[in-house]
XYZ file of C-alpha atoms in Angstrom:
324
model
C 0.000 0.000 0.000
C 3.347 2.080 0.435
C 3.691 2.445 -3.313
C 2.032 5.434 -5.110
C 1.963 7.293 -8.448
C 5.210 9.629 -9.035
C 5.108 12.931 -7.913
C 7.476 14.521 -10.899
C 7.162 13.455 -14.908
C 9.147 13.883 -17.307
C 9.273 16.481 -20.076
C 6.191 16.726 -21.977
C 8.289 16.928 -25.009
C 8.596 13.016 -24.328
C 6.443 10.051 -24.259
C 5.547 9.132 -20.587
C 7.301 6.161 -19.082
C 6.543 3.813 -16.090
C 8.954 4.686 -12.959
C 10.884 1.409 -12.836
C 11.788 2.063 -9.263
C 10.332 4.201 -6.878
C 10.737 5.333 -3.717
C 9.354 8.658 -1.879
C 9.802 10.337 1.956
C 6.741 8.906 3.803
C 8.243 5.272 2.624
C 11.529 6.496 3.563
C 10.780 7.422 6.955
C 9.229 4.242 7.613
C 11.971 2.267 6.726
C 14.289 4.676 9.042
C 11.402 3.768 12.087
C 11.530 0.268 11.323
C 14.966 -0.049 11.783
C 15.030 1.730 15.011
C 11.930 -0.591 15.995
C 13.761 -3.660 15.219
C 17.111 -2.058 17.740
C 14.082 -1.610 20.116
C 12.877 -5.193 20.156
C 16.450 -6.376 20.855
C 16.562 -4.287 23.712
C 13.083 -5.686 24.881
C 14.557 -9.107 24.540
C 17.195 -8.344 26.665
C 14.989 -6.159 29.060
C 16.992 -2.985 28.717
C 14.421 -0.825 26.688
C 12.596 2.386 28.387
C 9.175 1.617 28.414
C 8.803 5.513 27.010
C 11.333 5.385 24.107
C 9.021 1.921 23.377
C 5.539 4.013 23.259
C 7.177 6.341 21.454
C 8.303 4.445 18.903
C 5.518 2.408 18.481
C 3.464 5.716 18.038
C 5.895 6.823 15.299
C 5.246 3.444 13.644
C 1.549 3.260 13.806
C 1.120 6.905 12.301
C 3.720 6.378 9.867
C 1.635 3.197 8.746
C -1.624 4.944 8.943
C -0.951 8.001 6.732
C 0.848 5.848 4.423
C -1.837 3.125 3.981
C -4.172 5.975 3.912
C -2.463 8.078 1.712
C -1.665 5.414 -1.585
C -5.574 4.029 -1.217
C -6.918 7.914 -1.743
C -4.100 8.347 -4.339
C -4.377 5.118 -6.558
C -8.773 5.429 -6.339
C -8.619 8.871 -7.418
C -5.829 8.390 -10.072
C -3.741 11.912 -8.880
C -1.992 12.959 -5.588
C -5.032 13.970 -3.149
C -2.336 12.902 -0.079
C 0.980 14.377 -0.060
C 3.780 10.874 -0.353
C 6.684 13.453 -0.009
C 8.706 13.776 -3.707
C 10.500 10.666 -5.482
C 13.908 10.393 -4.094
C 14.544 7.429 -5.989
C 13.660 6.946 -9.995
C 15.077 5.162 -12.691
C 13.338 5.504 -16.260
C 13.153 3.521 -19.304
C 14.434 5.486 -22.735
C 11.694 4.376 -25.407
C 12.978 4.645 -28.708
C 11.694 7.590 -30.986
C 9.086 6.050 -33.701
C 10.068 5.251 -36.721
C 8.966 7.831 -39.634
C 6.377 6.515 -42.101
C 7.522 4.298 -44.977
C 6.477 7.055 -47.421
C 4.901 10.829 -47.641
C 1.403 10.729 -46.269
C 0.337 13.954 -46.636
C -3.113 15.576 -45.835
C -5.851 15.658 -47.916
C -7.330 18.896 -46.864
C -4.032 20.852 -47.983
C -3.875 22.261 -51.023
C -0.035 21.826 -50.281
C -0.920 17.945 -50.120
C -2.717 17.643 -53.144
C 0.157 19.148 -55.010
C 2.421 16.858 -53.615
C 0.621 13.400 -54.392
C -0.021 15.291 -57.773
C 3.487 15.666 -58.555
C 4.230 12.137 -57.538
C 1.795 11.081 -60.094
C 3.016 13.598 -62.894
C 6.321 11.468 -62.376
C 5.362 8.459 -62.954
C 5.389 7.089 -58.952
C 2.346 5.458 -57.582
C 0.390 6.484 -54.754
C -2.699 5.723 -52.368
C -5.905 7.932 -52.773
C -9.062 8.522 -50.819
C -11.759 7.964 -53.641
C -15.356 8.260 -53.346
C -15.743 4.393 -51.894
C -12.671 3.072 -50.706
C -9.171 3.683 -50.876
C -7.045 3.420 -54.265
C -4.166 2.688 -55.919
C -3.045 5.100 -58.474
C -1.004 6.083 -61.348
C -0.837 8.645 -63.892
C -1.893 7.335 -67.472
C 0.478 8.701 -68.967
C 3.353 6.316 -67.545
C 2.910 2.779 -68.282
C 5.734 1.524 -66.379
C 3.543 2.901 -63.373
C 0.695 1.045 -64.436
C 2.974 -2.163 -64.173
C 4.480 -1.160 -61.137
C 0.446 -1.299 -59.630
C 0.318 -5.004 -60.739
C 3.796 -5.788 -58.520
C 2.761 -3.784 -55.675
C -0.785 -5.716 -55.731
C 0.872 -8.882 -56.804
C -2.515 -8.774 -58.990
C -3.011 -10.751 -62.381
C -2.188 -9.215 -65.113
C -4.995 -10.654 -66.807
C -6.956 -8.012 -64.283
C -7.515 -5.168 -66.594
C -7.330 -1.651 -64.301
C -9.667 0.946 -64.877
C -9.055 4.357 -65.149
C -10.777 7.587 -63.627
C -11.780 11.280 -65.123
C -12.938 14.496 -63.336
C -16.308 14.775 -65.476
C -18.527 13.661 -68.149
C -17.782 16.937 -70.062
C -14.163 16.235 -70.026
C -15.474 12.374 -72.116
C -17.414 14.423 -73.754
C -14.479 16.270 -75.253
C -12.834 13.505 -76.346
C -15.566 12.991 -78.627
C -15.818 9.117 -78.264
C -18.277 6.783 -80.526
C -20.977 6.220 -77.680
C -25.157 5.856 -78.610
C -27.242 8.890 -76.940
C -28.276 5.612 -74.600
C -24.826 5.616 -73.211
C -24.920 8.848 -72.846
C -27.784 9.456 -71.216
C -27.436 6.324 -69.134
C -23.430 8.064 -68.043
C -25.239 11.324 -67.067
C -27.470 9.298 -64.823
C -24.896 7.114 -63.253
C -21.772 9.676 -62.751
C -19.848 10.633 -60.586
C -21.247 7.902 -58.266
C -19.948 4.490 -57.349
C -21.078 3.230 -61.101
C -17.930 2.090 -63.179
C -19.208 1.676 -66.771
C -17.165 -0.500 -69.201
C -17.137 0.418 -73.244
C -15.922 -0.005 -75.909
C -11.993 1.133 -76.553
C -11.250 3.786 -79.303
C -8.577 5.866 -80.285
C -10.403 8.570 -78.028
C -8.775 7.316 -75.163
C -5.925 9.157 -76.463
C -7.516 12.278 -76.627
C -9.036 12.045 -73.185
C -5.291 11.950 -72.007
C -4.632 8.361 -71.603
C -1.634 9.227 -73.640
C 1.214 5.669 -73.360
C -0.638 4.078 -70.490
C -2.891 3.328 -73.113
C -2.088 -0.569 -73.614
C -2.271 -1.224 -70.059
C -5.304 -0.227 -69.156
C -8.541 -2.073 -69.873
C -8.627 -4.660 -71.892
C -7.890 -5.163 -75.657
C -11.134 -4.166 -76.732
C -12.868 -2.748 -73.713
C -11.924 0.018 -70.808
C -13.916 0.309 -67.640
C -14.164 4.405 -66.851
C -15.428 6.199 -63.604
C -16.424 9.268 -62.312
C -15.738 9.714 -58.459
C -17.911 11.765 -56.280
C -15.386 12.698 -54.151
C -13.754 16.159 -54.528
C -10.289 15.445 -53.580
C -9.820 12.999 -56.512
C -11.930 15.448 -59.003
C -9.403 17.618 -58.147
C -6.352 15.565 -58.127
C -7.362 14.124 -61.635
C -7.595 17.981 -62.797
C -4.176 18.185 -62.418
C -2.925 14.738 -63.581
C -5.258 14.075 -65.902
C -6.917 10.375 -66.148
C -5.482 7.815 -63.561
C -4.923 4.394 -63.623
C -7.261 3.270 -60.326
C -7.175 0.343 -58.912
C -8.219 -0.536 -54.742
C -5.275 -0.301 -52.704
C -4.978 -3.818 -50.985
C -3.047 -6.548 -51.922
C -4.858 -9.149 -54.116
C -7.189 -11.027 -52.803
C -7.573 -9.321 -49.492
C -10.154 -6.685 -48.305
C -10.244 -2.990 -49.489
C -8.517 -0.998 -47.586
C -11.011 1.645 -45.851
C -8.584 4.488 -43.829
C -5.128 5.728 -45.196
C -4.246 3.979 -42.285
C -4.560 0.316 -44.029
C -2.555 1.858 -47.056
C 0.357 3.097 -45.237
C 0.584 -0.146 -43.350
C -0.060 -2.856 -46.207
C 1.872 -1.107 -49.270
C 3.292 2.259 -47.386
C 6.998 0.547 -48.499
C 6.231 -0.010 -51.925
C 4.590 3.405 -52.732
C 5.458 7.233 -53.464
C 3.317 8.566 -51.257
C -0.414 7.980 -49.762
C -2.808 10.922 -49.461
C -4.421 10.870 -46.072
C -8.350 11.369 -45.663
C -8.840 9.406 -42.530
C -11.773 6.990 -42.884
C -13.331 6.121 -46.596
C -17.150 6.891 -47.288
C -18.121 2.662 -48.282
C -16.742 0.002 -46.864
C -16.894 -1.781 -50.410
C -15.678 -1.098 -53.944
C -17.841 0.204 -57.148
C -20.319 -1.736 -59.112
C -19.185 -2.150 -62.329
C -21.584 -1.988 -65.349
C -20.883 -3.633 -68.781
C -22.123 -1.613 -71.588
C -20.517 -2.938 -74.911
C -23.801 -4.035 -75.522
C -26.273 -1.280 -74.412
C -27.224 -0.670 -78.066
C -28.584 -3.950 -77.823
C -30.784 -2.756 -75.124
C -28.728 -4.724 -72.387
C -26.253 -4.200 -69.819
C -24.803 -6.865 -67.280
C -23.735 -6.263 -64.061
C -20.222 -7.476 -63.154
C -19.655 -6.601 -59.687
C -21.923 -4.989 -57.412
C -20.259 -2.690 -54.827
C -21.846 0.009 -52.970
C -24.583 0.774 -55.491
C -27.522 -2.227 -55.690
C -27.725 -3.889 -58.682
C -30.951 -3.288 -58.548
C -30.866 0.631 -58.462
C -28.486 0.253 -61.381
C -30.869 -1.323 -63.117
C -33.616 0.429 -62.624
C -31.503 3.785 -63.931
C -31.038 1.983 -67.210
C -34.898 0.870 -67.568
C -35.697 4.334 -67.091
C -33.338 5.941 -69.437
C -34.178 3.246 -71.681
C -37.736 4.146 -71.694
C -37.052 8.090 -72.342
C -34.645 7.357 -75.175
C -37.092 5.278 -76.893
């Protein structure tokens, strides 16, 4: 019961430590008693001790055990130093080691500073974690194939995997003037920016939307899956990249990573950089939409994420109906 919190701490420019050894004045004092207690009990023994010096002593003891007990039970219930214990005369502390720094630059999302920084990355040709609009990604500027590739290391993921790629807007598809039926259209203006990841048909286009060299390894051969986040971060970080290579930033096979946290941890030492945004909006990917045969008056749902297939399909009814 002798043994209470420490009176002093250390700098608050350090982590705080457990006192390894401790030792303060009330114990002190007590210690000092009991050894002239235990001198006084010879003497009994030997029938040479005052009977005064032996009440006072034994009154020394008893109030030195009293205020101590009492003091450490009011101290440990209430957590802080209610009793004075008399300061730490003895302390020896444990050095813990300064944390390591992050595997890679994890800058904030609500930065401007931080955006530019991820950007640049990207404009490079590194790869980097992203908040999207669903969970967190893997990306890579379009214009860098070897980036692209790197994804497919970093994710150990198949390369017969196609990744899709992301734009700011349907105005800036729109630009690019591709091929596409007013049904696609209308069923794009519908489903972006959203969690809806629409796969068409691939066209020279792609190179005037910006996908520039990336151009083979994204997609497949024939087909490209394209979203439009609604997420203002990556609108914004795509504005000044241009189209990205996405992908969801886990390794394959596992689950999608849902705080920058997961990111840093899982691929931090593999990546350029991972823009922090704390926790993601789903806790599941996109659905993805095929539409290389919408003309046809169908579409097929490939994966269903965070939108219900069902709500997907009842968009495309819908348009379907007005367009007819």
């Amino acid at each position: 019961l002798l043994c209470g919190p420490p009176t002093a701490t250390l700098s608050t420019s350090l982590p705080r430590l457990p006192t390894a050894s401790y030792s303060n004045l009330v114990l002190l004092s007590l210690t000092a008693v009991m050894e002239v207690l235990i001198v006084c009990f010879l003497l009994f023994t030997l029938e040479s001790l005052p009977v005064p010096l032996e009440i006072v002593m034994l009154t020394i003891f008893s109030i030195l055990c009293i205020y101590g007990a009492a003091a450490s039970l009011a101290n440990c219930i209430f957590g802080k130093e209610l009793i004075l214990m008399g300061p730490s005369l003895l302390r020896a502390e444990t050095v813990k080691e300064a944390p390591t720094s992050p595997p890679c630059i994890n800058p904030s999302s609500h930065q401007t500073s931080g955006l530019r920084t991820i950007a640049e990355k990207l404009n490079a040709g590194g790869v980097c974690g992203v908040p999207t609009d669903t969970v967190y990604a893997l990306a890579a500027s379009c214009k860098h194939p070897e980036a692209i590739e790197k994804i497919y290391r970093i994710k150990d993921r198949p390369q017969e995997k196609p990744i899709c790629i992301f734009i700011s807007n349907v105005d800036q598809l729109r630009a690019a003037a591709p091929p596409f039926s007013p049904l696609l259209w209308e069923f794009m203006e519908n489903v972006y920016p959203g969690g809806v990841g629409c796969i068409v048909k691939k066209g020279d286009w792609l190179k005037t939307l910006g996908v520039g060299d990336g151009y083979d390894r994204v997609g497949t051969k024939d087909s490209i899956m394209i979203r439009v986040p609604d997420q203002t971060i990556t609108v914004h970080l795509i504005d000044m990249t241009g189209p990205l290579a996405i992908t969801s930033a886990n390794p394959s096979g596992e689950t999608d990573s849902t705080h920058h946290d997961m990111v840093i941890s899982r691929l931090g030492h593999w990546l350029d950089g991972v823009l922090c945004d704390g926790q993601s909006n789903e806790v599941v990917a996109s659905t993805v939409v095929n539409c290389t045969k919408i003309d046809e008056g169908d579409i097929t749902i490939l994966r269903e994420g965070c939108v219900p297939a069902a709500k997907v399909m009842h968009i495309f009814e819908r348009v379907k109906n007005q367009i007819v």
